[in-house]
Amino acid sequence: FFVFLFFLSLSFSFFSFFLPPSSSFTFSLFFLLLSSCLLFLLQESIAKEVNENPGAGWKAAINPRFSNSTVGQFKRLLGVKQTPRNELSSIPVVTHPKSLNLPKEFDARTAWPQCSTIGRILDQGHCGSCWAFGAVESLSDRFCIHFGVDVPLSVNDLLACCGFLCGSGCDGGYPISAWKYFAHHGVVTEECDPYFDQIGCSHPGC
């Protein structure tokens, strides 16, 4: 069934090239709707297959926000670039003895309840800026834990100002470069420079 729909959509796409502009637009719209339906049915079948497997260990469901997203669109949101080998050699490594006693459970939210940034879930939108979110959120948390100041820091400031030194902005970046940027330039607060997820990441400034 899915193979049939796939070849049907390809056929409509091919024949649309030989049609007048008005008809071509109609066929393109139909092709888009057909592709969307095909993608939804495919995701639904995958979720069903997982849920019918007693050994899966989890339950699958379709998130409405991503129901029409392709694998390529998903991957674009995964913006962490691999750290270059020459950068890794400059990172100090901290070791701890194996005899170190660690608690069986630990929840940072209850350990530092004065820090509202800990446990806060943010939305990167359609921008592959997770590398910037991870760096800024962890710095916000460490800043609050160390100084007792509960102030969210600006992801947008990092995206707009670090530039090519950190990577490609909304198209991915290097967390290690973000930390180097913090050390040399600092970062403003979220209130000063709120986040925008459009490509290009506008920067209103303070």
mmCIF file of C-alpha atoms in Angstrom:
data_model
loop_
_atom_site.group_PDB
_atom_site.id
_atom_site.type_symbol
_atom_site.label_atom_id
_atom_site.label_comp_id
_atom_site.label_asym_id
_atom_site.label_seq_id
_atom_site.Cartn_x
_atom_site.Cartn_y
_atom_site.Cartn_z
ATOM 1 C CA PHE A 1 0.000 0.000 0.000
ATOM 2 C CA PHE A 2 2.742 2.458 0.958
ATOM 3 C CA VAL A 3 4.753 1.538 -2.136
ATOM 4 C CA PHE A 4 1.664 2.213 -4.269
ATOM 5 C CA LEU A 5 1.167 5.651 -2.715
ATOM 6 C CA PHE A 6 4.840 6.439 -3.147
ATOM 7 C CA PHE A 7 4.860 5.674 -6.878
ATOM 8 C CA LEU A 8 1.542 7.463 -7.292
ATOM 9 C CA SER A 9 2.989 10.624 -5.783
ATOM 10 C CA LEU A 10 6.053 10.348 -8.025
ATOM 11 C CA SER A 11 3.814 9.978 -11.069
ATOM 12 C CA PHE A 12 1.865 13.132 -10.225
ATOM 13 C CA SER A 13 5.112 14.989 -9.649
ATOM 14 C CA PHE A 14 6.475 13.873 -13.054
ATOM 15 C CA PHE A 15 3.378 14.725 -15.077
ATOM 16 C CA SER A 16 3.054 18.146 -13.435
ATOM 17 C CA PHE A 17 6.093 19.307 -15.456
ATOM 18 C CA PHE A 18 4.130 18.934 -18.696
ATOM 19 C CA LEU A 19 1.041 20.834 -17.558
ATOM 20 C CA PRO A 20 0.132 24.559 -17.804
ATOM 21 C CA PRO A 21 1.155 26.676 -14.778
ATOM 22 C CA SER A 22 -2.344 26.725 -13.263
ATOM 23 C CA SER A 23 -2.763 22.965 -13.559
ATOM 24 C CA SER A 24 0.803 22.411 -12.423
ATOM 25 C CA PHE A 25 0.086 24.362 -9.235
ATOM 26 C CA THR A 26 -2.986 22.198 -8.560
ATOM 27 C CA PHE A 27 -0.989 19.030 -9.066
ATOM 28 C CA SER A 28 1.818 20.341 -6.859
ATOM 29 C CA LEU A 29 -0.671 21.080 -4.101
ATOM 30 C CA PHE A 30 -2.165 17.623 -4.483
ATOM 31 C CA PHE A 31 1.316 16.095 -4.400
ATOM 32 C CA LEU A 32 2.094 17.983 -1.185
ATOM 33 C CA LEU A 33 -1.109 16.770 0.472
ATOM 34 C CA LEU A 34 -0.514 13.220 -0.716
ATOM 35 C CA SER A 35 3.044 13.248 0.616
ATOM 36 C CA SER A 36 1.795 14.571 3.950
ATOM 37 C CA CYS A 37 -0.803 11.801 4.211
ATOM 38 C CA LEU A 38 1.772 9.187 3.242
ATOM 39 C CA LEU A 39 4.174 10.427 5.891
ATOM 40 C CA PHE A 40 1.464 10.387 8.568
ATOM 41 C CA LEU A 41 0.389 6.843 7.656
ATOM 42 C CA LEU A 42 3.992 5.680 7.745
ATOM 43 C CA GLN A 43 4.546 7.193 11.194
ATOM 44 C CA GLU A 44 1.283 5.678 12.412
ATOM 45 C CA SER A 45 2.327 2.224 11.210
ATOM 46 C CA ILE A 46 5.698 2.525 12.968
ATOM 47 C CA ALA A 47 3.998 3.553 16.228
ATOM 48 C CA LYS A 48 1.582 0.641 15.918
ATOM 49 C CA GLU A 49 4.415 -1.811 15.304
ATOM 50 C CA VAL A 50 6.267 -0.608 18.409
ATOM 51 C CA ASN A 51 3.150 -0.732 20.597
ATOM 52 C CA GLU A 52 2.307 -4.271 19.470
ATOM 53 C CA ASN A 53 5.754 -5.486 20.483
ATOM 54 C CA PRO A 54 5.557 -6.660 24.138
ATOM 55 C CA GLY A 55 9.328 -6.485 24.486
ATOM 56 C CA ALA A 56 9.692 -2.909 23.269
ATOM 57 C CA GLY A 57 9.812 -1.472 26.777
ATOM 58 C CA TRP A 58 8.101 1.777 25.772
ATOM 59 C CA LYS A 59 4.989 3.125 24.066
ATOM 60 C CA ALA A 60 5.112 5.135 20.857
ATOM 61 C CA ALA A 61 2.772 7.975 19.896
ATOM 62 C CA ILE A 62 2.640 10.634 17.201
ATOM 63 C CA ASN A 63 3.505 14.138 18.377
ATOM 64 C CA PRO A 64 1.139 16.519 16.508
ATOM 65 C CA ARG A 65 3.860 19.140 16.188
ATOM 66 C CA PHE A 66 6.122 16.785 14.224
ATOM 67 C CA SER A 67 3.526 14.604 12.518
ATOM 68 C CA ASN A 68 4.341 15.981 9.045
ATOM 69 C CA SER A 69 8.091 16.325 9.505
ATOM 70 C CA THR A 70 10.524 14.305 7.426
ATOM 71 C CA VAL A 71 13.700 12.671 8.748
ATOM 72 C CA GLY A 72 15.681 15.465 7.107
ATOM 73 C CA GLN A 73 13.650 18.105 8.954
ATOM 74 C CA PHE A 74 14.196 16.273 12.230
ATOM 75 C CA LYS A 75 17.940 16.062 11.649
ATOM 76 C CA ARG A 76 18.142 19.786 10.984
ATOM 77 C CA LEU A 77 17.132 20.386 14.606
ATOM 78 C CA LEU A 78 20.070 18.258 15.816
ATOM 79 C CA GLY A 79 22.622 21.022 15.532
ATOM 80 C CA VAL A 80 25.514 19.787 17.672
ATOM 81 C CA LYS A 81 28.622 19.503 15.489
ATOM 82 C CA GLN A 82 31.362 17.042 16.395
ATOM 83 C CA THR A 83 34.216 18.634 18.329
ATOM 84 C CA PRO A 84 37.407 18.784 16.211
ATOM 85 C CA ARG A 85 40.186 16.474 17.441
ATOM 86 C CA ASN A 86 42.651 19.326 17.916
ATOM 87 C CA GLU A 87 40.134 21.030 20.221
ATOM 88 C CA LEU A 88 39.696 17.900 22.346
ATOM 89 C CA SER A 89 43.402 17.773 23.176
ATOM 90 C CA SER A 90 43.201 21.174 24.879
ATOM 91 C CA ILE A 91 40.361 20.202 27.235
ATOM 92 C CA PRO A 92 41.511 19.352 30.794
ATOM 93 C CA VAL A 93 40.315 15.967 32.048
ATOM 94 C CA VAL A 94 39.185 15.597 35.667
ATOM 95 C CA THR A 95 39.362 12.104 37.161
ATOM 96 C CA HIS A 96 37.770 10.769 40.336
ATOM 97 C CA PRO A 97 38.639 7.655 42.359
ATOM 98 C CA LYS A 98 36.469 4.591 41.791
ATOM 99 C CA SER A 99 35.844 4.493 45.543
ATOM 100 C CA LEU A 100 33.852 7.737 45.330
ATOM 101 C CA ASN A 101 30.437 7.171 46.892
ATOM 102 C CA LEU A 102 27.616 8.474 44.743
ATOM 103 C CA PRO A 103 23.950 8.667 45.796
ATOM 104 C CA LYS A 104 21.563 6.194 44.177
ATOM 105 C CA GLU A 105 19.294 9.080 43.223
ATOM 106 C CA PHE A 106 19.943 12.757 42.609
ATOM 107 C CA ASP A 107 17.583 15.479 41.410
ATOM 108 C CA ALA A 108 19.200 18.852 40.736
ATOM 109 C CA ARG A 109 15.792 20.556 40.920
ATOM 110 C CA THR A 110 15.397 19.634 44.587
ATOM 111 C CA ALA A 111 19.096 20.039 45.380
ATOM 112 C CA TRP A 112 19.003 23.675 44.239
ATOM 113 C CA PRO A 113 15.337 24.748 44.418
ATOM 114 C CA GLN A 114 16.337 28.419 44.279
ATOM 115 C CA CYS A 115 17.414 27.948 40.651
ATOM 116 C CA SER A 116 14.365 28.071 38.393
ATOM 117 C CA THR A 117 16.546 27.527 35.321
ATOM 118 C CA ILE A 118 17.241 23.938 36.402
ATOM 119 C CA GLY A 119 14.653 21.638 34.891
ATOM 120 C CA ARG A 120 13.203 24.354 32.670
ATOM 121 C CA ILE A 121 12.354 22.989 29.203
ATOM 122 C CA LEU A 122 12.919 25.480 26.390
ATOM 123 C CA ASP A 123 11.821 25.429 22.749
ATOM 124 C CA GLN A 124 14.400 25.918 19.989
ATOM 125 C CA GLY A 125 11.677 26.248 17.357
ATOM 126 C CA HIS A 126 12.723 25.450 13.783
ATOM 127 C CA CYS A 127 16.346 26.392 14.400
ATOM 128 C CA GLY A 128 19.149 23.832 14.819
ATOM 129 C CA SER A 129 20.372 25.691 17.885
ATOM 130 C CA CYS A 130 20.371 22.895 20.474
ATOM 131 C CA TRP A 131 24.156 23.342 20.822
ATOM 132 C CA ALA A 132 23.585 26.935 21.965
ATOM 133 C CA PHE A 133 20.682 26.013 24.244
ATOM 134 C CA GLY A 134 22.727 23.306 25.956
ATOM 135 C CA ALA A 135 25.674 25.621 26.558
ATOM 136 C CA VAL A 136 23.640 28.618 27.743
ATOM 137 C CA GLU A 137 21.299 26.589 29.954
ATOM 138 C CA SER A 138 24.157 24.799 31.702
ATOM 139 C CA LEU A 139 25.953 28.122 32.251
ATOM 140 C CA SER A 140 22.747 29.646 33.668
ATOM 141 C CA ASP A 141 22.447 26.710 36.076
ATOM 142 C CA ARG A 142 26.106 26.816 37.170
ATOM 143 C CA PHE A 143 25.910 30.589 37.615
ATOM 144 C CA CYS A 144 22.898 30.208 39.906
ATOM 145 C CA ILE A 145 24.419 27.322 41.881
ATOM 146 C CA HIS A 146 27.703 29.155 42.452
ATOM 147 C CA PHE A 147 26.527 32.742 42.963
ATOM 148 C CA GLY A 148 22.895 32.227 44.002
ATOM 149 C CA VAL A 149 21.671 34.495 41.189
ATOM 150 C CA ASP A 150 18.682 33.028 39.344
ATOM 151 C CA VAL A 151 18.930 34.781 35.970
ATOM 152 C CA PRO A 152 18.352 32.995 32.624
ATOM 153 C CA LEU A 153 21.030 33.871 30.081
ATOM 154 C CA SER A 154 20.506 34.633 26.394
ATOM 155 C CA VAL A 155 20.696 31.915 23.736
ATOM 156 C CA ASN A 156 20.113 34.496 21.030
ATOM 157 C CA ASP A 157 23.126 36.540 22.102
ATOM 158 C CA LEU A 158 25.357 33.498 21.588
ATOM 159 C CA LEU A 159 23.806 32.643 18.208
ATOM 160 C CA ALA A 160 24.067 36.176 16.860
ATOM 161 C CA CYS A 161 27.423 37.239 18.268
ATOM 162 C CA CYS A 162 29.634 34.156 18.272
ATOM 163 C CA GLY A 163 29.268 33.850 14.500
ATOM 164 C CA PHE A 164 31.445 31.487 12.477
ATOM 165 C CA LEU A 165 33.687 30.884 15.514
ATOM 166 C CA CYS A 166 30.913 28.756 17.011
ATOM 167 C CA GLY A 167 29.744 27.156 13.776
ATOM 168 C CA SER A 168 26.752 27.978 11.615
ATOM 169 C CA GLY A 169 24.184 29.431 14.013
ATOM 170 C CA CYS A 170 20.785 27.904 13.299
ATOM 171 C CA ASP A 171 22.477 25.295 11.105
ATOM 172 C CA GLY A 172 24.523 23.869 13.963
ATOM 173 C CA GLY A 173 27.527 24.713 16.113
ATOM 174 C CA TYR A 174 30.202 23.570 18.552
ATOM 175 C CA PRO A 175 29.386 23.605 22.301
ATOM 176 C CA ILE A 176 33.097 23.826 23.161
ATOM 177 C CA SER A 177 33.373 27.028 21.115
ATOM 178 C CA ALA A 178 30.368 28.431 22.962
ATOM 179 C CA TRP A 179 32.165 27.957 26.284
ATOM 180 C CA LYS A 180 35.271 29.670 24.938
ATOM 181 C CA TYR A 181 33.068 32.545 23.792
ATOM 182 C CA PHE A 182 31.579 32.830 27.298
ATOM 183 C CA ALA A 183 35.060 32.962 28.830
ATOM 184 C CA HIS A 184 36.268 35.754 26.529
ATOM 185 C CA HIS A 185 33.115 37.790 25.887
ATOM 186 C CA GLY A 186 30.449 36.798 28.414
ATOM 187 C CA VAL A 187 26.757 36.644 27.545
ATOM 188 C CA VAL A 188 23.784 38.926 28.230
ATOM 189 C CA THR A 189 20.567 37.927 29.983
ATOM 190 C CA GLU A 190 17.546 36.454 28.243
ATOM 191 C CA GLU A 191 15.495 39.508 29.218
ATOM 192 C CA CYS A 192 18.019 41.728 27.445
ATOM 193 C CA ASP A 193 18.073 39.637 24.253
ATOM 194 C CA PRO A 194 15.163 37.155 23.924
ATOM 195 C CA TYR A 195 15.242 34.186 21.583
ATOM 196 C CA PHE A 196 14.005 34.190 17.988
ATOM 197 C CA ASP A 197 14.000 30.949 16.031
ATOM 198 C CA GLN A 198 13.976 32.435 12.541
ATOM 199 C CA ILE A 199 16.929 31.614 10.327
ATOM 200 C CA GLY A 200 19.491 34.323 10.822
ATOM 201 C CA CYS A 201 18.518 34.846 14.455
ATOM 202 C CA SER A 202 17.748 38.564 14.642
ATOM 203 C CA HIS A 203 19.621 40.466 17.321
ATOM 204 C CA PRO A 204 17.815 43.509 18.776
ATOM 205 C CA GLY A 205 20.617 44.282 21.209
ATOM 206 C CA CYS A 206 20.330 45.831 24.680
#
